[in-house]
PDB file of C-alpha atoms in Angstrom:
ATOM      1  CA  LEU W   1       0.000   0.000   0.000  1.00 29.00           C
ATOM      2  CA  LEU W   2       1.677   3.181  -1.156  1.00 31.00           C
ATOM      3  CA  ALA W   3       0.953   6.548   0.362  1.00 36.00           C
ATOM      4  CA  PRO W   4       1.300   9.835  -1.493  1.00 39.00           C
ATOM      5  CA  LEU W   5       4.721  11.223  -2.340  1.00 37.00           C
ATOM      6  CA  ILE W   6       6.339  13.270   0.427  1.00 39.00           C
ATOM      7  CA  GLY W   7       9.445  15.224  -0.438  1.00 42.00           C
ATOM      8  CA  GLY W   8       9.652  13.400  -3.769  1.00 41.00           C
ATOM      9  CA  GLN W   9       9.727   9.956  -2.143  1.00 41.00           C
ATOM     10  CA  ALA W  10       6.945   7.449  -1.639  1.00 38.00           C
ATOM     11  CA  PHE W  11       6.580   5.770   1.726  1.00 37.00           C
ATOM     12  CA  SER W  12       4.578   2.694   2.604  1.00 39.00           C
ATOM     13  CA  LEU W  13       1.991   2.430   5.328  1.00 49.00           C
ATOM     14  CA  VAL W  14       2.617  -0.638   7.424  1.00 55.00           C
ATOM     15  CA  GLN W  15      -0.448  -2.767   7.963  1.00 77.00           C
ATOM     16  CA  ALA W  16      -0.524  -5.388  10.641  1.00 90.00           C
ATOM     17  CA  ALA W  17      -2.618  -8.469  11.139  1.00 95.00           C
ATOM     18  CA  GLU W  18      -4.612  -8.331  14.369  1.00 97.00           C
ATOM     19  CA  ILE W  19      -5.468 -11.009  16.926  1.00 97.00           C
ATOM     20  CA  SER W  20      -8.452 -10.017  19.059  1.00 97.00           C
ATOM     21  CA  LEU W  21     -10.468 -11.487  21.912  1.00 98.00           C
ATOM     22  CA  THR W  22     -14.228 -10.901  22.083  1.00 98.00           C
ATOM     23  CA  ALA W  23     -17.165 -11.982  24.234  1.00 97.00           C
ATOM     24  CA  ALA W  24     -20.921 -11.441  23.847  1.00 96.00           C
ATOM     25  CA  SER W  25     -20.876  -9.344  27.042  1.00 95.00           C
ATOM     26  CA  SER W  26     -18.207  -7.521  29.029  1.00 95.00           C
ATOM     27  CA  SER W  27     -19.856  -8.671  32.300  1.00 95.00           C
ATOM     28  CA  VAL W  28     -20.480 -12.155  33.651  1.00 96.00           C
ATOM     29  CA  GLY W  29     -21.947 -13.338  36.934  1.00 96.00           C
ATOM     30  CA  VAL W  30     -19.841 -15.400  39.342  1.00 97.00           C
ATOM     31  CA  GLY W  31     -20.570 -19.071  38.674  1.00 96.00           C
ATOM     32  CA  GLN W  32     -21.762 -18.338  35.140  1.00 96.00           C
ATOM     33  CA  ARG W  33     -20.023 -19.306  31.912  1.00 97.00           C
ATOM     34  CA  ILE W  34     -18.863 -17.038  29.112  1.00 97.00           C
ATOM     35  CA  GLU W  35     -17.488 -17.776  25.653  1.00 98.00           C
ATOM     36  CA  VAL W  36     -14.417 -15.840  24.527  1.00 98.00           C
ATOM     37  CA  VAL W  37     -13.542 -16.042  20.831  1.00 98.00           C
ATOM     38  CA  VAL W  38     -10.052 -15.559  19.373  1.00 98.00           C
ATOM     39  CA  TRP W  39     -10.200 -13.811  15.972  1.00 98.00           C
ATOM     40  CA  LEU W  40      -7.743 -13.059  13.185  1.00 98.00           C
ATOM     41  CA  ASP W  41      -8.012  -9.951  11.013  1.00 97.00           C
ATOM     42  CA  ALA W  42      -5.463 -10.419   8.209  1.00 95.00           C
ATOM     43  CA  SER W  43      -5.631  -6.692   7.280  1.00 91.00           C
ATOM     44  CA  GLY W  44      -4.837  -7.465   3.659  1.00 90.00           C
ATOM     45  CA  ASP W  45      -1.912  -9.797   4.366  1.00 93.00           C
ATOM     46  CA  ASP W  46      -2.025 -13.367   3.059  1.00 96.00           C
ATOM     47  CA  ILE W  47      -1.579 -15.375   6.283  1.00 97.00           C
ATOM     48  CA  ASN W  48      -0.347 -19.004   6.210  1.00 96.00           C
ATOM     49  CA  ALA W  49       0.500 -19.861   9.849  1.00 97.00           C
ATOM     50  CA  ILE W  50      -0.199 -18.542  13.325  1.00 98.00           C
ATOM     51  CA  GLU W  51       1.195 -19.422  16.730  1.00 98.00           C
ATOM     52  CA  GLY W  52       0.537 -17.837  20.086  1.00 98.00           C
ATOM     53  CA  LYS W  53      -0.703 -17.889  23.646  1.00 98.00           C
ATOM     54  CA  VAL W  54      -3.688 -16.498  25.537  1.00 98.00           C
ATOM     55  CA  PHE W  55      -3.163 -15.764  29.224  1.00 98.00           C
ATOM     56  CA  PHE W  56      -6.016 -15.513  31.739  1.00 98.00           C
ATOM     57  CA  PRO W  57      -6.169 -15.116  35.540  1.00 98.00           C
ATOM     58  CA  PRO W  58      -6.821 -18.627  36.961  1.00 97.00           C
ATOM     59  CA  ALA W  59      -7.884 -17.155  40.330  1.00 96.00           C
ATOM     60  CA  SER W  60     -10.762 -15.341  38.572  1.00 97.00           C
ATOM     61  CA  LEU W  61     -11.629 -17.578  35.625  1.00 98.00           C
ATOM     62  CA  GLU W  62     -11.778 -21.357  35.352  1.00 97.00           C
ATOM     63  CA  LEU W  63     -11.224 -22.760  31.871  1.00 98.00           C
ATOM     64  CA  GLN W  64     -14.105 -25.158  31.153  1.00 98.00           C
ATOM     65  CA  GLU W  65     -13.583 -26.026  27.495  1.00 98.00           C
ATOM     66  CA  ILE W  66     -11.742 -25.086  24.305  1.00 98.00           C
ATOM     67  CA  LYS W  67     -13.490 -25.466  20.929  1.00 98.00           C
ATOM     68  CA  ASP W  68     -11.129 -25.520  17.943  1.00 95.00           C
ATOM     69  CA  GLY W  69     -13.951 -25.430  15.394  1.00 91.00           C
ATOM     70  CA  PRO W  70     -15.441 -23.889  13.454  1.00 95.00           C
ATOM     71  CA  SER W  71     -12.128 -22.275  12.557  1.00 97.00           C
ATOM     72  CA  ILE W  72     -10.211 -20.807   9.660  1.00 97.00           C
ATOM     73  CA  ILE W  73      -7.336 -23.074  10.741  1.00 98.00           C
ATOM     74  CA  ASN W  74      -7.354 -26.090   8.407  1.00 95.00           C
ATOM     75  CA  LEU W  75      -4.495 -27.933  10.100  1.00 97.00           C
ATOM     76  CA  TRP W  76      -3.751 -27.738  13.807  1.00 98.00           C
ATOM     77  CA  VAL W  77      -0.070 -28.472  14.482  1.00 98.00           C
ATOM     78  CA  LYS W  78      -0.784 -27.823  18.157  1.00 97.00           C
ATOM     79  CA  GLN W  79      -4.483 -27.692  19.026  1.00 97.00           C
ATOM     80  CA  PRO W  80      -5.388 -24.985  21.523  1.00 98.00           C
ATOM     81  CA  LYS W  81      -4.538 -26.462  24.916  1.00 97.00           C
ATOM     82  CA  LEU W  82      -3.816 -25.281  28.445  1.00 98.00           C
ATOM     83  CA  GLY W  83      -0.078 -25.377  29.113  1.00 96.00           C
ATOM     84  CA  ALA W  84       1.912 -25.744  32.308  1.00 94.00           C
ATOM     85  CA  ASP W  85       2.324 -21.941  32.398  1.00 94.00           C
ATOM     86  CA  ARG W  86      -1.503 -21.622  32.713  1.00 93.00           C
ATOM     87  CA  ALA W  87      -1.723 -20.109  29.206  1.00 97.00           C
ATOM     88  CA  ILE W  88      -3.584 -21.520  26.227  1.00 98.00           C
ATOM     89  CA  HIS W  89      -1.054 -22.437  23.513  1.00 98.00           C
ATOM     90  CA  TYR W  90      -1.920 -22.879  19.835  1.00 98.00           C
ATOM     91  CA  LEU W  91      -0.230 -23.370  16.454  1.00 98.00           C
ATOM     92  CA  GLY W  92      -2.145 -23.727  13.210  1.00 98.00           C
ATOM     93  CA  LEU W  93      -1.717 -23.648   9.451  1.00 98.00           C
ATOM     94  CA  ILE W  94      -3.965 -22.248   6.745  1.00 97.00           C
ATOM     95  CA  PRO W  95      -2.931 -23.948   3.476  1.00 95.00           C
ATOM     96  CA  GLY W  96      -3.687 -21.584   0.610  1.00 94.00           C
ATOM     97  CA  GLY W  97      -3.601 -18.605   2.976  1.00 96.00           C
ATOM     98  CA  TYR W  98      -6.164 -16.321   4.586  1.00 97.00           C
ATOM     99  CA  VAL W  99      -6.744 -12.660   3.665  1.00 95.00           C
ATOM    100  CA  GLU W 100     -10.133 -11.874   5.220  1.00 94.00           C
ATOM    101  CA  ARG W 101     -11.020  -9.619   8.142  1.00 90.00           C
ATOM    102  CA  HIS W 102     -12.948 -11.733  10.649  1.00 92.00           C
ATOM    103  CA  GLY W 103     -11.616 -15.292  10.925  1.00 97.00           C
ATOM    104  CA  ARG W 104     -12.404 -17.364  13.992  1.00 98.00           C
ATOM    105  CA  LEU W 105      -9.385 -19.245  15.353  1.00 98.00           C
ATOM    106  CA  PHE W 106     -10.952 -20.931  18.403  1.00 98.00           C
ATOM    107  CA  THR W 107     -13.324 -20.404  21.324  1.00 98.00           C
ATOM    108  CA  MET W 108     -12.581 -20.644  25.051  1.00 98.00           C
ATOM    109  CA  ILE W 109     -15.337 -21.201  27.612  1.00 98.00           C
ATOM    110  CA  PHE W 110     -14.687 -19.884  31.111  1.00 98.00           C
ATOM    111  CA  GLN W 111     -16.593 -19.917  34.383  1.00 98.00           C
ATOM    112  CA  ALA W 112     -16.314 -16.801  36.554  1.00 97.00           C
ATOM    113  CA  LYS W 113     -14.948 -17.638  40.029  1.00 97.00           C
ATOM    114  CA  GLU W 114     -14.844 -14.360  41.960  1.00 96.00           C
ATOM    115  CA  VAL W 115     -16.010 -10.742  41.806  1.00 97.00           C
ATOM    116  CA  GLY W 116     -13.581  -8.336  40.153  1.00 97.00           C
ATOM    117  CA  LEU W 117     -11.906  -7.774  36.817  1.00 98.00           C
ATOM    118  CA  ALA W 118     -10.339 -10.498  34.687  1.00 98.00           C
ATOM    119  CA  GLU W 119      -7.928  -9.530  31.924  1.00 98.00           C
ATOM    120  CA  LEU W 120      -7.292 -11.962  29.076  1.00 98.00           C
ATOM    121  CA  LEU W 121      -4.104 -11.244  27.141  1.00 98.00           C
ATOM    122  CA  VAL W 122      -2.875 -12.313  23.704  1.00 97.00           C
ATOM    123  CA  SER W 123       0.877 -12.878  23.849  1.00 96.00           C
ATOM    124  CA  GLN W 124       3.898 -14.384  22.109  1.00 95.00           C
ATOM    125  CA  THR W 125       2.104 -14.477  18.769  1.00 96.00           C
ATOM    126  CA  LYS W 126       3.880 -15.169  15.483  1.00 97.00           C
ATOM    127  CA  ILE W 127       2.170 -14.896  12.126  1.00 97.00           C
ATOM    128  CA  LEU W 128       3.774 -16.061   8.891  1.00 97.00           C
ATOM    129  CA  LEU W 129       2.858 -14.938   5.395  1.00 97.00           C
ATOM    130  CA  ASN W 130       1.719 -17.249   2.608  1.00 96.00           C
ATOM    131  CA  ASP W 131       4.653 -16.183   0.414  1.00 95.00           C
ATOM    132  CA  GLY W 132       6.558 -19.468   0.121  1.00 93.00           C
ATOM    133  CA  GLN W 133       9.262 -18.155   2.466  1.00 95.00           C
ATOM    134  CA  GLY W 134       7.454 -18.007   5.808  1.00 92.00           C
ATOM    135  CA  THR W 135       8.077 -14.284   6.178  1.00 96.00           C
ATOM    136  CA  PRO W 136       7.000 -12.995   9.611  1.00 96.00           C
ATOM    137  CA  ALA W 137       4.082 -10.547   9.459  1.00 95.00           C
ATOM    138  CA  PRO W 138       3.580  -7.626  11.836  1.00 95.00           C
ATOM    139  CA  VAL W 139       0.832  -8.311  14.369  1.00 96.00           C
ATOM    140  CA  THR W 140      -1.177  -6.260  16.853  1.00 96.00           C
ATOM    141  CA  PHE W 141      -3.454  -7.411  19.686  1.00 95.00           C
ATOM    142  CA  LYS W 142      -6.824  -6.527  21.198  1.00 97.00           C
ATOM    143  CA  ASN W 143      -7.059  -7.984  24.675  1.00 98.00           C
ATOM    144  CA  LEU W 144     -10.259  -8.372  26.696  1.00 98.00           C
ATOM    145  CA  THR W 145     -11.232  -7.308  30.214  1.00 98.00           C
ATOM    146  CA  LEU W 146     -14.288  -8.953  31.775  1.00 98.00           C
ATOM    147  CA  LYS W 147     -16.219  -7.632  34.779  1.00 97.00           C
ATOM    148  CA  LEU W 148     -17.026 -10.514  37.122  1.00 97.00           C
ATOM    149  CA  VAL W 149     -20.063  -9.597  39.208  1.00 96.00           C
ATOM    150  CA  PRO W 150     -22.372 -11.242  41.746  1.00 95.00           C
ATOM    151  CA  VAL W 151     -24.962 -13.489  40.074  1.00 86.00           C
ATOM    152  CA  GLY W 152     -28.031 -11.550  38.966  1.00 67.00           C
ATOM    153  CA  LEU W 153     -26.323  -8.206  39.354  1.00 64.00           C
ATOM    154  CA  ILE W 154     -24.723  -6.388  36.453  1.00 56.00           C
ATOM    155  CA  PRO W 155     -23.697  -3.175  38.228  1.00 48.00           C
ATOM    156  CA  THR W 156     -22.650   0.098  36.729  1.00 46.00           C
ATOM    157  CA  ASN W 157     -19.511   1.622  38.218  1.00 44.00           C
ATOM    158  CA  HIS W 158     -19.862   2.420  41.946  1.00 40.00           C
ATOM    159  CA  GLU W 159     -23.225   0.643  42.320  1.00 40.00           C
ATOM    160  CA  PRO W 160     -24.234  -0.555  45.818  1.00 40.00           C
ATOM    161  CA  LEU W 161     -24.298  -4.318  46.288  1.00 37.00           C
ATOM    162  CA  GLY W 162     -27.122  -4.228  48.835  1.00 37.00           C
ATOM    163  CA  ASN W 163     -25.063  -5.153  51.908  1.00 35.00           C
ATOM    164  CA  GLY W 164     -23.548  -1.726  52.550  1.00 38.00           C
ATOM    165  CA  GLN W 165     -20.537  -2.437  50.336  1.00 39.00           C
ATOM    166  CA  ILE W 166     -19.807  -0.678  47.089  1.00 38.00           C
ATOM    167  CA  LEU W 167     -18.340  -2.536  44.133  1.00 44.00           C
ATOM    168  CA  ASP W 168     -15.872  -0.148  42.515  1.00 43.00           C
ATOM    169  CA  LEU W 169     -14.989  -1.597  39.117  1.00 45.00           C
ATOM    170  CA  ASP W 170     -12.807   1.392  38.253  1.00 43.00           C
ATOM    171  CA  SER W 171     -10.297   0.939  41.075  1.00 41.00           C
ATOM    172  CA  PRO W 172      -6.811  -0.304  40.095  1.00 41.00           C
TER     173      PRO W 172
END
C-alpha cells in the first residue's frame, strides 16, 4: 500500500494483522459461563501460519472447554490447549492462505470464580505470510477485560451491592 509522495519519495503504510479477543458481554456473573472467541483480522496480508498464547487469571476464571472449530485453521499443528504456564497455547496452518477480516481461530469457555476484573491477554504471537518463504508478518493485539459480578447483578460503576458495600470496578 503506497501513500502519497512526500518530499519526492513514496513511503509505505505498514499494515498489521490483528489477533483479538471478544465476548458477547463484558460482564459475567460469578458461577456463570462465558465464551471468549479468538479472531484473526489479516488486514490485507495473506496469512499461512499462526502461533501464540492467551493468558487468563486462573484465580478469577476457570477454563471449562476449548473449541477448535469452526475455525479458519485447516491444520492444527498444536491444538489450543492449556499449558503448564496456565496459558492456552496454539499453532495452526492455513494452506492456501487467509486474507479476510474476521476469521475465527478458536473459542474458550470460562466460568467466573470471583467478583472483580479479569484480563485476558494475547501474547507471544507469530504470524507467517503465505509467500513461500514463511516471512513474519507484523501483528497487533486486542485484549479483553471482563467484569465478574455477583450473580443476577450487572452493576454500573460504583453501584451498591445491597449489603452496605460498594463494588468499585474502576479501582486499580
